[in-house]
PDB file of C-alpha atoms and ligand atoms in Angstrom:
ATOM      1  CA  MET A   1      -8.964 -15.993  18.284  1.00 81.00           C
ATOM      2  CA  ASP A   2     -10.495 -18.311  15.667  1.00 87.00           C
ATOM      3  CA  LYS A   3     -10.606 -21.543  17.706  1.00 90.00           C
ATOM      4  CA  THR A   4     -11.204 -23.974  14.840  1.00 92.00           C
ATOM      5  CA  PHE A   5      -8.329 -22.441  12.873  1.00 96.00           C
ATOM      6  CA  ALA A   6      -6.112 -22.676  15.988  1.00 97.00           C
ATOM      7  CA  GLN A   7      -6.995 -26.345  16.564  1.00 97.00           C
ATOM      8  CA  ASP A   8      -6.465 -27.215  12.907  1.00 97.00           C
ATOM      9  CA  VAL A   9      -3.055 -25.520  12.891  1.00 98.00           C
ATOM     10  CA  ILE A  10      -2.027 -27.470  16.011  1.00 98.00           C
ATOM     11  CA  SER A  11      -3.228 -30.828  14.744  1.00 98.00           C
ATOM     12  CA  GLY A  12      -1.949 -30.217  11.198  1.00 98.00           C
ATOM     13  CA  LEU A  13       1.551 -29.166  12.212  1.00 98.00           C
ATOM     14  CA  THR A  14       1.978 -31.876  14.846  1.00 98.00           C
ATOM     15  CA  SER A  15       0.882 -34.760  12.656  1.00 98.00           C
ATOM     16  CA  LYS A  16       3.448 -37.049  11.031  1.00 97.00           C
ATOM     17  CA  GLU A  17       2.707 -35.701   7.566  1.00 98.00           C
ATOM     18  CA  LYS A  18       2.202 -31.987   8.150  1.00 98.00           C
ATOM     19  CA  LYS A  19      -0.833 -30.308   6.649  1.00 98.00           C
ATOM     20  CA  LEU A  20      -2.747 -27.025   6.748  1.00 98.00           C
ATOM     21  CA  SER A  21      -6.140 -26.663   5.104  1.00 96.00           C
ATOM     22  CA  SER A  22      -6.608 -24.376   2.098  1.00 96.00           C
ATOM     23  CA  LYS A  23      -9.900 -23.237   3.628  1.00 93.00           C
ATOM     24  CA  TYR A  24      -7.730 -20.903   5.741  1.00 95.00           C
ATOM     25  CA  PHE A  25      -6.165 -19.258   2.666  1.00 95.00           C
ATOM     26  CA  TYR A  26      -8.922 -16.674   2.490  1.00 89.00           C
ATOM     27  CA  ASP A  27      -8.215 -13.870   4.935  1.00 88.00           C
ATOM     28  CA  ASP A  28      -8.394 -10.376   3.362  1.00 84.00           C
ATOM     29  CA  GLU A  29      -4.910 -10.668   1.856  1.00 91.00           C
ATOM     30  CA  GLY A  30      -5.541 -14.264   0.676  1.00 92.00           C
ATOM     31  CA  SER A  31      -8.818 -13.223  -0.969  1.00 87.00           C
ATOM     32  CA  ARG A  32      -6.964 -10.394  -2.691  1.00 89.00           C
ATOM     33  CA  ILE A  33      -4.285 -12.791  -3.998  1.00 95.00           C
ATOM     34  CA  PHE A  34      -7.010 -15.194  -5.160  1.00 93.00           C
ATOM     35  CA  ARG A  35      -8.529 -12.383  -7.223  1.00 90.00           C
ATOM     36  CA  GLU A  36      -5.079 -11.937  -8.809  1.00 95.00           C
ATOM     37  CA  ILE A  37      -5.042 -15.683  -9.587  1.00 96.00           C
ATOM     38  CA  MET A  38      -8.452 -15.435 -11.236  1.00 94.00           C
ATOM     39  CA  GLY A  39      -7.056 -12.720 -13.490  1.00 94.00           C
ATOM     40  CA  MET A  40      -4.045 -14.799 -14.616  1.00 96.00           C
ATOM     41  CA  PRO A  41      -4.172 -16.024 -18.243  1.00 96.00           C
ATOM     42  CA  GLU A  42      -2.978 -19.483 -17.067  1.00 97.00           C
ATOM     43  CA  TYR A  43      -5.853 -19.872 -14.594  1.00 98.00           C
ATOM     44  CA  TYR A  44      -8.550 -20.929 -17.093  1.00 98.00           C
ATOM     45  CA  PRO A  45     -11.475 -21.921 -14.741  1.00 97.00           C
ATOM     46  CA  THR A  46     -12.714 -18.370 -14.190  1.00 95.00           C
ATOM     47  CA  ASN A  47     -13.073 -17.550 -17.884  1.00 95.00           C
ATOM     48  CA  CYS A  48     -14.570 -20.950 -18.639  1.00 97.00           C
ATOM     49  CA  GLU A  49     -17.324 -20.500 -16.090  1.00 96.00           C
ATOM     50  CA  LEU A  50     -17.907 -16.915 -17.151  1.00 95.00           C
ATOM     51  CA  GLU A  51     -18.322 -18.152 -20.747  1.00 96.00           C
ATOM     52  CA  ILE A  52     -20.840 -20.818 -19.667  1.00 97.00           C
ATOM     53  CA  LEU A  53     -22.934 -18.419 -17.615  1.00 96.00           C
ATOM     54  CA  THR A  54     -22.822 -15.718 -20.306  1.00 95.00           C
ATOM     55  CA  GLU A  55     -23.547 -17.870 -23.339  1.00 96.00           C
ATOM     56  CA  GLN A  56     -25.898 -20.400 -21.811  1.00 97.00           C
ATOM     57  CA  ALA A  57     -27.885 -18.509 -19.189  1.00 96.00           C
ATOM     58  CA  SER A  58     -31.165 -19.072 -21.026  1.00 95.00           C
ATOM     59  CA  ASN A  59     -30.504 -22.837 -21.504  1.00 97.00           C
ATOM     60  CA  ILE A  60     -29.641 -23.219 -17.830  1.00 97.00           C
ATOM     61  CA  VAL A  61     -32.796 -21.417 -16.760  1.00 95.00           C
ATOM     62  CA  SER A  62     -34.982 -23.501 -19.121  1.00 96.00           C
ATOM     63  CA  ALA A  63     -33.395 -26.709 -17.852  1.00 97.00           C
ATOM     64  CA  THR A  64     -34.520 -25.931 -14.289  1.00 96.00           C
ATOM     65  CA  GLN A  65     -38.129 -26.201 -15.579  1.00 95.00           C
ATOM     66  CA  PHE A  66     -39.263 -23.741 -12.932  1.00 94.00           C
ATOM     67  CA  SER A  67     -42.558 -22.320 -14.115  1.00 90.00           C
ATOM     68  CA  LYS A  68     -43.301 -19.900 -11.273  1.00 92.00           C
ATOM     69  CA  HIS A  69     -41.494 -17.593  -8.842  1.00 96.00           C
ATOM     70  CA  PHE A  70     -38.274 -19.200  -7.527  1.00 96.00           C
ATOM     71  CA  LYS A  71     -35.207 -18.479  -5.430  1.00 96.00           C
ATOM     72  CA  ILE A  72     -31.553 -18.502  -6.377  1.00 96.00           C
ATOM     73  CA  ILE A  73     -29.441 -19.288  -3.321  1.00 95.00           C
ATOM     74  CA  GLU A  74     -25.728 -18.857  -3.880  1.00 95.00           C
ATOM     75  CA  PHE A  75     -23.110 -20.348  -1.547  1.00 92.00           C
ATOM     76  CA  GLY A  76     -19.860 -18.401  -1.261  1.00 87.00           C
ATOM     77  CA  ALA A  77     -21.189 -15.604  -3.452  1.00 85.00           C
ATOM     78  CA  GLY A  78     -18.004 -13.514  -3.023  1.00 78.00           C
ATOM     79  CA  ASP A  79     -17.994 -10.601  -5.446  1.00 76.00           C
ATOM     80  CA  GLY A  80     -20.724 -12.232  -7.582  1.00 77.00           C
ATOM     81  CA  PHE A  81     -18.677 -11.547 -10.692  1.00 76.00           C
ATOM     82  CA  LYS A  82     -19.768 -14.664 -12.626  1.00 80.00           C
ATOM     83  CA  THR A  83     -23.315 -14.896 -11.330  1.00 92.00           C
ATOM     84  CA  PHE A  84     -23.956 -11.401 -12.629  1.00 93.00           C
ATOM     85  CA  GLN A  85     -24.405 -12.786 -16.161  1.00 92.00           C
ATOM     86  CA  LEU A  86     -27.143 -15.153 -15.020  1.00 95.00           C
ATOM     87  CA  LEU A  87     -28.900 -12.510 -12.921  1.00 96.00           C
ATOM     88  CA  GLU A  88     -28.747  -9.969 -15.739  1.00 95.00           C
ATOM     89  CA  TYR A  89     -30.364 -12.454 -18.117  1.00 95.00           C
ATOM     90  CA  LEU A  90     -33.196 -13.245 -15.688  1.00 95.00           C
ATOM     91  CA  VAL A  91     -33.887  -9.580 -14.989  1.00 96.00           C
ATOM     92  CA  SER A  92     -33.866  -8.710 -18.701  1.00 95.00           C
ATOM     93  CA  GLU A  93     -36.429 -11.468 -19.335  1.00 95.00           C
ATOM     94  CA  ASN A  94     -38.647 -10.213 -16.471  1.00 95.00           C
ATOM     95  CA  ILE A  95     -38.458 -13.624 -14.800  1.00 95.00           C
ATOM     96  CA  SER A  96     -39.718 -13.540 -11.214  1.00 96.00           C
ATOM     97  CA  PHE A  97     -37.112 -14.654  -8.643  1.00 97.00           C
ATOM     98  CA  ASP A  98     -35.322 -13.638  -5.428  1.00 96.00           C
ATOM     99  CA  TYR A  99     -31.535 -13.750  -5.230  1.00 96.00           C
ATOM    100  CA  ILE A 100     -30.129 -14.876  -1.879  1.00 95.00           C
ATOM    101  CA  PRO A 101     -26.325 -14.634  -1.862  1.00 94.00           C
ATOM    102  CA  ILE A 102     -24.659 -16.226   1.184  1.00 92.00           C
ATOM    103  CA  ASP A 103     -21.083 -15.585   2.263  1.00 87.00           C
ATOM    104  CA  ILE A 104     -19.150 -15.771   5.512  1.00 80.00           C
ATOM    105  CA  SER A 105     -17.624 -12.380   4.814  1.00 79.00           C
ATOM    106  CA  GLN A 106     -19.786  -9.374   5.721  1.00 85.00           C
ATOM    107  CA  GLU A 107     -17.486  -7.209   3.636  1.00 82.00           C
ATOM    108  CA  ALA A 108     -18.010  -9.354   0.518  1.00 82.00           C
ATOM    109  CA  ILE A 109     -21.796  -9.307   0.971  1.00 89.00           C
ATOM    110  CA  THR A 110     -21.963  -5.537   1.515  1.00 90.00           C
ATOM    111  CA  THR A 111     -19.847  -4.850  -1.568  1.00 89.00           C
ATOM    112  CA  LEU A 112     -21.869  -7.302  -3.673  1.00 92.00           C
ATOM    113  CA  SER A 113     -25.233  -5.872  -2.561  1.00 93.00           C
ATOM    114  CA  GLU A 114     -24.168  -2.278  -3.230  1.00 93.00           C
ATOM    115  CA  LYS A 115     -22.860  -3.218  -6.657  1.00 94.00           C
ATOM    116  CA  LEU A 116     -26.007  -5.139  -7.626  1.00 95.00           C
ATOM    117  CA  LYS A 117     -28.341  -2.417  -6.378  1.00 94.00           C
ATOM    118  CA  LYS A 118     -26.588  -0.005  -8.736  1.00 95.00           C
ATOM    119  CA  GLN A 119     -26.211  -2.290 -11.734  1.00 95.00           C
ATOM    120  CA  LEU A 120     -29.481  -4.232 -11.530  1.00 96.00           C
ATOM    121  CA  PRO A 121     -31.898  -2.000  -9.579  1.00 96.00           C
ATOM    122  CA  GLU A 122     -34.892  -4.250 -10.431  1.00 96.00           C
ATOM    123  CA  LEU A 123     -33.260  -7.296  -8.791  1.00 96.00           C
ATOM    124  CA  SER A 124     -34.840  -8.594  -5.583  1.00 96.00           C
ATOM    125  CA  ILE A 125     -31.802  -9.371  -3.427  1.00 96.00           C
ATOM    126  CA  LYS A 126     -31.879 -10.805   0.120  1.00 94.00           C
ATOM    127  CA  PRO A 127     -28.235 -11.145   1.182  1.00 93.00           C
ATOM    128  CA  GLN A 128     -27.249 -13.336   4.160  1.00 93.00           C
ATOM    129  CA  VAL A 129     -24.035 -13.550   6.154  1.00 90.00           C
ATOM    130  CA  GLY A 130     -23.146 -16.683   8.087  1.00 86.00           C
ATOM    131  CA  ASP A 131     -23.175 -20.449   8.111  1.00 84.00           C
ATOM    132  CA  TYR A 132     -24.409 -21.926   4.814  1.00 84.00           C
ATOM    133  CA  PHE A 133     -26.651 -24.582   6.308  1.00 83.00           C
ATOM    134  CA  GLU A 134     -28.206 -22.553   9.088  1.00 86.00           C
ATOM    135  CA  ILE A 135     -29.214 -20.032   6.448  1.00 89.00           C
ATOM    136  CA  LEU A 136     -30.347 -22.674   3.964  1.00 85.00           C
ATOM    137  CA  GLU A 137     -32.601 -24.198   6.606  1.00 84.00           C
ATOM    138  CA  LYS A 138     -34.013 -20.766   7.404  1.00 85.00           C
ATOM    139  CA  VAL A 139     -34.749 -19.746   3.805  1.00 84.00           C
ATOM    140  CA  SER A 140     -35.953 -23.152   2.631  1.00 79.00           C
ATOM    141  CA  ASN A 141     -39.666 -23.039   1.807  1.00 75.00           C
ATOM    142  CA  HIS A 142     -41.741 -25.868   0.359  1.00 77.00           C
ATOM    143  CA  ASN A 143     -43.861 -23.560  -1.768  1.00 86.00           C
ATOM    144  CA  VAL A 144     -41.051 -21.808  -3.606  1.00 93.00           C
ATOM    145  CA  PRO A 145     -38.602 -23.861  -5.687  1.00 95.00           C
ATOM    146  CA  SER A 146     -34.900 -23.156  -5.280  1.00 96.00           C
ATOM    147  CA  LEU A 147     -31.891 -23.162  -7.537  1.00 97.00           C
ATOM    148  CA  LEU A 148     -28.759 -23.532  -5.412  1.00 96.00           C
ATOM    149  CA  LEU A 149     -25.481 -22.275  -6.859  1.00 97.00           C
ATOM    150  CA  PHE A 150     -22.120 -23.661  -5.772  1.00 96.00           C
ATOM    151  CA  LEU A 151     -19.822 -22.231  -8.417  1.00 95.00           C
ATOM    152  CA  GLY A 152     -16.140 -21.608  -9.093  1.00 94.00           C
ATOM    153  CA  GLY A 153     -15.031 -25.227  -8.880  1.00 96.00           C
ATOM    154  CA  ASN A 154     -14.870 -25.011  -5.085  1.00 94.00           C
ATOM    155  CA  ILE A 155     -15.985 -28.624  -4.779  1.00 96.00           C
ATOM    156  CA  GLY A 156     -12.494 -29.577  -6.020  1.00 98.00           C
ATOM    157  CA  ASN A 157     -10.960 -28.283  -2.786  1.00 96.00           C
ATOM    158  CA  TYR A 158     -12.853 -30.801  -0.635  1.00 95.00           C
ATOM    159  CA  GLN A 159     -11.419 -34.192   0.376  1.00 93.00           C
ATOM    160  CA  PRO A 160     -13.453 -37.171  -0.972  1.00 91.00           C
ATOM    161  CA  ASP A 161     -15.210 -37.829   2.374  1.00 90.00           C
ATOM    162  CA  GLU A 162     -15.970 -34.107   2.788  1.00 92.00           C
ATOM    163  CA  VAL A 163     -17.450 -33.956  -0.742  1.00 95.00           C
ATOM    164  CA  THR A 164     -20.035 -36.582   0.115  1.00 93.00           C
ATOM    165  CA  SER A 165     -21.000 -35.046   3.444  1.00 92.00           C
ATOM    166  CA  LEU A 166     -21.252 -31.544   1.946  1.00 93.00           C
ATOM    167  CA  LEU A 167     -23.482 -32.752  -0.898  1.00 96.00           C
ATOM    168  CA  GLU A 168     -25.610 -34.801   1.488  1.00 94.00           C
ATOM    169  CA  LEU A 169     -26.056 -31.702   3.600  1.00 92.00           C
ATOM    170  CA  PHE A 170     -27.147 -29.716   0.537  1.00 94.00           C
ATOM    171  CA  ASN A 171     -29.534 -32.529  -0.368  1.00 95.00           C
ATOM    172  CA  LYS A 172     -31.011 -32.752   3.128  1.00 93.00           C
ATOM    173  CA  ASN A 173     -31.814 -29.047   3.091  1.00 91.00           C
ATOM    174  CA  MET A 174     -33.435 -29.064  -0.357  1.00 93.00           C
ATOM    175  CA  ASN A 175     -36.996 -29.928  -1.361  1.00 93.00           C
ATOM    176  CA  LYS A 176     -37.949 -32.447  -4.028  1.00 94.00           C
ATOM    177  CA  GLY A 177     -37.561 -30.823  -7.460  1.00 95.00           C
ATOM    178  CA  ASP A 178     -35.063 -28.172  -6.251  1.00 96.00           C
ATOM    179  CA  LYS A 179     -31.935 -27.842  -8.385  1.00 97.00           C
ATOM    180  CA  LEU A 180     -28.229 -27.466  -7.677  1.00 98.00           C
ATOM    181  CA  LEU A 181     -25.888 -25.876 -10.239  1.00 98.00           C
ATOM    182  CA  ILE A 182     -22.390 -26.915  -9.322  1.00 98.00           C
ATOM    183  CA  GLY A 183     -19.169 -25.698 -11.013  1.00 98.00           C
ATOM    184  CA  ILE A 184     -16.676 -28.520 -11.573  1.00 98.00           C
ATOM    185  CA  ASP A 185     -13.244 -28.376 -13.180  1.00 98.00           C
ATOM    186  CA  LEU A 186     -12.693 -31.259 -15.605  1.00 98.00           C
ATOM    187  CA  LYS A 187      -9.741 -33.517 -16.399  1.00 98.00           C
ATOM    188  CA  LYS A 188      -7.951 -32.267 -19.499  1.00 98.00           C
ATOM    189  CA  ASN A 189      -4.466 -32.040 -21.001  1.00 98.00           C
ATOM    190  CA  PRO A 190      -2.336 -32.361 -17.851  1.00 98.00           C
ATOM    191  CA  ASN A 191      -0.014 -29.580 -19.051  1.00 98.00           C
ATOM    192  CA  THR A 192      -2.891 -27.089 -19.057  1.00 98.00           C
ATOM    193  CA  ILE A 193      -3.694 -27.971 -15.461  1.00 98.00           C
ATOM    194  CA  ARG A 194      -0.082 -27.954 -14.309  1.00 97.00           C
ATOM    195  CA  THR A 195       0.490 -24.489 -15.763  1.00 97.00           C
ATOM    196  CA  ALA A 196      -2.642 -23.109 -14.073  1.00 98.00           C
ATOM    197  CA  TYR A 197      -1.240 -23.977 -10.637  1.00 98.00           C
ATOM    198  CA  ASN A 198       2.492 -23.477 -11.379  1.00 96.00           C
ATOM    199  CA  ASP A 199       2.321 -19.964 -12.768  1.00 96.00           C
ATOM    200  CA  ASP A 200       5.586 -18.313 -13.798  1.00 95.00           C
ATOM    201  CA  GLY A 201       4.717 -15.132 -11.928  1.00 96.00           C
ATOM    202  CA  GLY A 202       4.684 -16.979  -8.592  1.00 97.00           C
ATOM    203  CA  ILE A 203       1.233 -15.716  -7.596  1.00 98.00           C
ATOM    204  CA  THR A 204       0.038 -19.196  -6.531  1.00 98.00           C
ATOM    205  CA  LYS A 205       3.228 -19.544  -4.483  1.00 98.00           C
ATOM    206  CA  ARG A 206       2.415 -16.244  -2.744  1.00 98.00           C
ATOM    207  CA  PHE A 207      -1.155 -17.486  -2.197  1.00 98.00           C
ATOM    208  CA  ASN A 208       0.149 -20.557  -0.328  1.00 98.00           C
ATOM    209  CA  LEU A 209       2.845 -18.690   1.602  1.00 98.00           C
ATOM    210  CA  ASN A 210       0.226 -16.219   2.773  1.00 97.00           C
ATOM    211  CA  LEU A 211      -1.065 -18.958   5.071  1.00 98.00           C
ATOM    212  CA  LEU A 212       2.208 -18.841   7.043  1.00 98.00           C
ATOM    213  CA  ARG A 213       2.005 -15.048   7.164  1.00 98.00           C
ATOM    214  CA  ARG A 214      -1.564 -15.407   8.475  1.00 97.00           C
ATOM    215  CA  ILE A 215      -0.426 -17.793  11.225  1.00 98.00           C
ATOM    216  CA  ASN A 216       2.340 -15.325  12.148  1.00 98.00           C
ATOM    217  CA  SER A 217      -0.067 -12.431  12.463  1.00 97.00           C
ATOM    218  CA  GLU A 218      -2.999 -14.207  14.156  1.00 97.00           C
ATOM    219  CA  PHE A 219      -1.086 -16.528  16.484  1.00 98.00           C
ATOM    220  CA  ASP A 220       2.190 -14.659  16.950  1.00 98.00           C
ATOM    221  CA  GLY A 221       4.257 -17.119  14.964  1.00 98.00           C
ATOM    222  CA  ASN A 222       7.757 -16.618  13.636  1.00 98.00           C
ATOM    223  CA  PHE A 223       7.665 -18.408  10.274  1.00 98.00           C
ATOM    224  CA  ASN A 224      10.303 -16.874   8.036  1.00 98.00           C
ATOM    225  CA  ILE A 225       8.477 -16.886   4.699  1.00 98.00           C
ATOM    226  CA  ASP A 226      11.752 -16.884   2.737  1.00 98.00           C
ATOM    227  CA  ASP A 227      12.680 -20.218   4.306  1.00 98.00           C
ATOM    228  CA  PHE A 228       9.788 -21.955   2.533  1.00 98.00           C
ATOM    229  CA  ASP A 229       9.260 -22.858  -1.096  1.00 98.00           C
ATOM    230  CA  PHE A 230       6.151 -23.969  -2.984  1.00 98.00           C
ATOM    231  CA  PHE A 231       5.682 -27.286  -4.791  1.00 98.00           C
ATOM    232  CA  CYS A 232       2.693 -28.455  -6.741  1.00 97.00           C
ATOM    233  CA  SER A 233       1.996 -31.628  -8.712  1.00 97.00           C
ATOM    234  CA  TYR A 234      -0.823 -32.924 -10.887  1.00 98.00           C
ATOM    235  CA  ASN A 235      -1.655 -36.620 -11.155  1.00 98.00           C
ATOM    236  CA  PRO A 236      -3.669 -37.072 -14.373  1.00 98.00           C
ATOM    237  CA  PHE A 237      -4.936 -40.496 -13.265  1.00 98.00           C
ATOM    238  CA  SER A 238      -6.484 -39.409  -9.980  1.00 98.00           C
ATOM    239  CA  GLY A 239      -7.194 -35.867 -11.239  1.00 98.00           C
ATOM    240  CA  GLU A 240      -5.599 -34.453  -8.099  1.00 98.00           C
ATOM    241  CA  VAL A 241      -3.548 -31.269  -7.983  1.00 98.00           C
ATOM    242  CA  LYS A 242      -1.740 -31.276  -4.647  1.00 98.00           C
ATOM    243  CA  SER A 243       0.040 -28.201  -3.340  1.00 98.00           C
ATOM    244  CA  TYR A 244       2.707 -28.065  -0.656  1.00 98.00           C
ATOM    245  CA  LEU A 245       5.004 -25.701   1.184  1.00 98.00           C
ATOM    246  CA  VAL A 246       8.581 -26.985   1.450  1.00 98.00           C
ATOM    247  CA  SER A 247      10.951 -26.156   4.296  1.00 98.00           C
ATOM    248  CA  LEU A 248      14.214 -24.994   2.719  1.00 98.00           C
ATOM    249  CA  LYS A 249      16.261 -25.872   5.800  1.00 98.00           C
ATOM    250  CA  GLU A 250      16.136 -27.627   9.122  1.00 98.00           C
ATOM    251  CA  GLN A 251      14.377 -25.140  11.375  1.00 98.00           C
ATOM    252  CA  LEU A 252      12.323 -24.605  14.496  1.00 98.00           C
ATOM    253  CA  VAL A 253       9.267 -22.381  14.330  1.00 98.00           C
ATOM    254  CA  SER A 254       7.447 -21.120  17.377  1.00 98.00           C
ATOM    255  CA  ILE A 255       3.807 -20.089  17.434  1.00 98.00           C
ATOM    256  CA  LYS A 256       3.421 -18.313  20.747  1.00 98.00           C
ATOM    257  CA  LYS A 257      -0.332 -17.969  21.127  1.00 98.00           C
ATOM    258  CA  LEU A 258      -0.754 -21.676  20.400  1.00 98.00           C
ATOM    259  CA  ASN A 259       2.050 -22.671  22.764  1.00 98.00           C
ATOM    260  CA  LEU A 260       3.552 -24.592  19.913  1.00 98.00           C
ATOM    261  CA  GLU A 261       7.062 -25.282  18.672  1.00 98.00           C
ATOM    262  CA  VAL A 262       7.296 -27.027  15.318  1.00 98.00           C
ATOM    263  CA  SER A 263      10.490 -28.543  13.960  1.00 98.00           C
ATOM    264  CA  PHE A 264      11.054 -29.008  10.242  1.00 98.00           C
ATOM    265  CA  GLN A 265      13.565 -31.205   8.476  1.00 98.00           C
ATOM    266  CA  LYS A 266      15.214 -29.778   5.392  1.00 98.00           C
ATOM    267  CA  ASN A 267      12.792 -30.391   2.438  1.00 98.00           C
ATOM    268  CA  GLU A 268       9.948 -31.437   4.726  1.00 98.00           C
ATOM    269  CA  MET A 269       6.587 -30.554   3.219  1.00 98.00           C
ATOM    270  CA  ILE A 270       3.291 -29.162   4.497  1.00 98.00           C
ATOM    271  CA  TRP A 271       0.345 -30.268   2.357  1.00 98.00           C
ATOM    272  CA  THR A 272      -1.843 -27.205   1.828  1.00 98.00           C
ATOM    273  CA  GLU A 273      -4.374 -27.825  -0.908  1.00 98.00           C
ATOM    274  CA  LEU A 274      -6.222 -30.409  -2.970  1.00 98.00           C
ATOM    275  CA  SER A 275      -7.747 -29.238  -6.275  1.00 98.00           C
ATOM    276  CA  LYS A 276      -9.451 -32.277  -7.710  1.00 98.00           C
ATOM    277  CA  LYS A 277     -10.428 -32.479 -11.384  1.00 98.00           C
ATOM    278  CA  TYR A 278     -13.315 -34.746 -12.369  1.00 98.00           C
ATOM    279  CA  ASP A 279     -14.468 -36.638 -15.423  1.00 98.00           C
ATOM    280  CA  LEU A 280     -18.116 -37.060 -16.352  1.00 98.00           C
ATOM    281  CA  SER A 281     -18.466 -40.585 -14.969  1.00 98.00           C
ATOM    282  CA  GLU A 282     -17.103 -39.419 -11.595  1.00 97.00           C
ATOM    283  CA  ILE A 283     -19.615 -36.567 -11.619  1.00 98.00           C
ATOM    284  CA  GLN A 284     -22.463 -39.058 -12.168  1.00 98.00           C
ATOM    285  CA  LYS A 285     -21.125 -41.204  -9.354  1.00 97.00           C
ATOM    286  CA  VAL A 286     -20.695 -38.381  -6.835  1.00 97.00           C
ATOM    287  CA  ALA A 287     -24.176 -37.034  -7.648  1.00 98.00           C
ATOM    288  CA  ALA A 288     -25.800 -40.461  -7.251  1.00 97.00           C
ATOM    289  CA  GLN A 289     -23.966 -41.115  -3.960  1.00 95.00           C
ATOM    290  CA  SER A 290     -25.606 -38.059  -2.446  1.00 95.00           C
ATOM    291  CA  ASP A 291     -29.007 -38.792  -3.978  1.00 96.00           C
ATOM    292  CA  PHE A 292     -28.972 -36.309  -6.851  1.00 98.00           C
ATOM    293  CA  LYS A 293     -29.792 -36.883 -10.514  1.00 98.00           C
ATOM    294  CA  VAL A 294     -27.634 -35.095 -13.110  1.00 98.00           C
ATOM    295  CA  THR A 295     -30.057 -33.157 -15.329  1.00 98.00           C
ATOM    296  CA  GLN A 296     -27.541 -31.640 -17.745  1.00 98.00           C
ATOM    297  CA  ASN A 297     -23.897 -30.591 -17.994  1.00 98.00           C
ATOM    298  CA  PHE A 298     -23.182 -27.164 -19.458  1.00 98.00           C
ATOM    299  CA  PHE A 299     -19.682 -26.815 -20.949  1.00 98.00           C
ATOM    300  CA  ASP A 300     -17.450 -24.003 -22.166  1.00 98.00           C
ATOM    301  CA  SER A 301     -16.318 -24.222 -25.810  1.00 98.00           C
ATOM    302  CA  ARG A 302     -13.070 -26.035 -24.889  1.00 98.00           C
ATOM    303  CA  GLU A 303     -14.873 -28.439 -22.504  1.00 98.00           C
ATOM    304  CA  TYR A 304     -12.442 -27.552 -19.713  1.00 98.00           C
ATOM    305  CA  PHE A 305     -15.121 -26.940 -17.102  1.00 98.00           C
ATOM    306  CA  THR A 306     -18.750 -27.787 -16.461  1.00 98.00           C
ATOM    307  CA  ASP A 307     -21.597 -26.153 -14.629  1.00 98.00           C
ATOM    308  CA  SER A 308     -23.489 -29.312 -13.824  1.00 98.00           C
ATOM    309  CA  LEU A 309     -27.232 -29.049 -13.095  1.00 98.00           C
ATOM    310  CA  TRP A 310     -28.492 -31.589 -10.581  1.00 98.00           C
ATOM    311  CA  GLU A 311     -31.992 -32.321  -9.323  1.00 98.00           C
ATOM    312  CA  LYS A 312     -33.081 -33.595  -5.926  1.00 96.00           C
TER     313      LYS A 312
HETATM  314  C1  AVI B   1     -11.036 -21.767  -5.021  1.00 82.97           C
HETATM  315  N1  AVI B   1     -10.508 -22.911  -5.739  1.00 82.97           N
HETATM  316  C2  AVI B   1     -11.506 -23.509  -6.616  1.00 82.97           C
HETATM  317  C3  AVI B   1      -9.219 -22.680  -6.408  1.00 82.97           C
HETATM  318  C4  AVI B   1      -8.740 -23.955  -7.144  1.00 82.97           C
HETATM  319  O1  AVI B   1      -8.542 -23.878  -8.358  1.00 82.97           O
HETATM  320  O2  AVI B   1      -8.597 -24.991  -6.494  1.00 82.97           O
HETATM  321  C5  AVI B   1      -8.140 -22.214  -5.449  1.00 82.97           C
HETATM  322  C6  AVI B   1      -6.794 -22.107  -6.111  1.00 82.97           C
HETATM  323  N2  AVI B   1      -5.694 -22.647  -5.659  1.00 82.97           N
HETATM  324  C7  AVI B   1      -4.676 -22.372  -6.462  1.00 82.97           C
HETATM  325  N3  AVI B   1      -5.132 -21.661  -7.476  1.00 82.97           N
HETATM  326  C8  AVI B   1      -6.472 -21.456  -7.272  1.00 82.97           C
END
């Protein structure tokens, strides 16, 4: 049993305002649904970042100012779909570097490595499975500069206090002059954002409901998925998209392996996800708070998203 998940489910469902963290969305089924989301026309971030990394790979690499062999360390590499553009550019230019993708999923890393070995046989790849920071500490080397990648806009899913501690942890494990390229979704027309998370096809709803299905299967729960709805709102002032599951009736749910009975009022909500959108002044502020300097922001043509290059 995943103990941290178990504890978080207990504390989240017994607190006054119920919550479950979106970090638990990504079991195999959740990861599959997320890939469906990334393919939706409404979900713009994926294409925006792909455009940046395709069109501006050479500018990004020049902006790092690395003049000798370096390392690219990618957190949450997943299927490496977007990073491929950057790697392909570097290989085609005969630039000397090692690629170290890190993911918690062995399956993701195996698939990624096999794919890259076929498509970019000249690439030097040193995949790692496990905890980001343990690995970062292990691979950190004063003599070889590093470019860390934290892409996909994942930073938006962290609560404000978690953002600072995560970035401080990155910073602590980097050497002076190392760079961090961080994907950040930007504030924009609120309707564009609302549509990306309130898709007509109900895929994002399925993505959220999958968390209840996961609790049922891992902890022997009896959530009836049809008794829950999905609600999502965007606040253009704070930049926060907040997602919830809504109990459609008064009900009692039991989760046997956790020895837990949870009662729901009709229309009671469980907060599942924060997807925060930033503006450029907030990016400056967050970077400075964790001791980084923003070197340059790379935008897509619509300026919906930035891959922001920071220096320690
Ligand atoms: C992974 N993460 C950046 C996505 C986001 O946009 O917050 C997860 C997601 N949630 C709903 N749609 C996509």
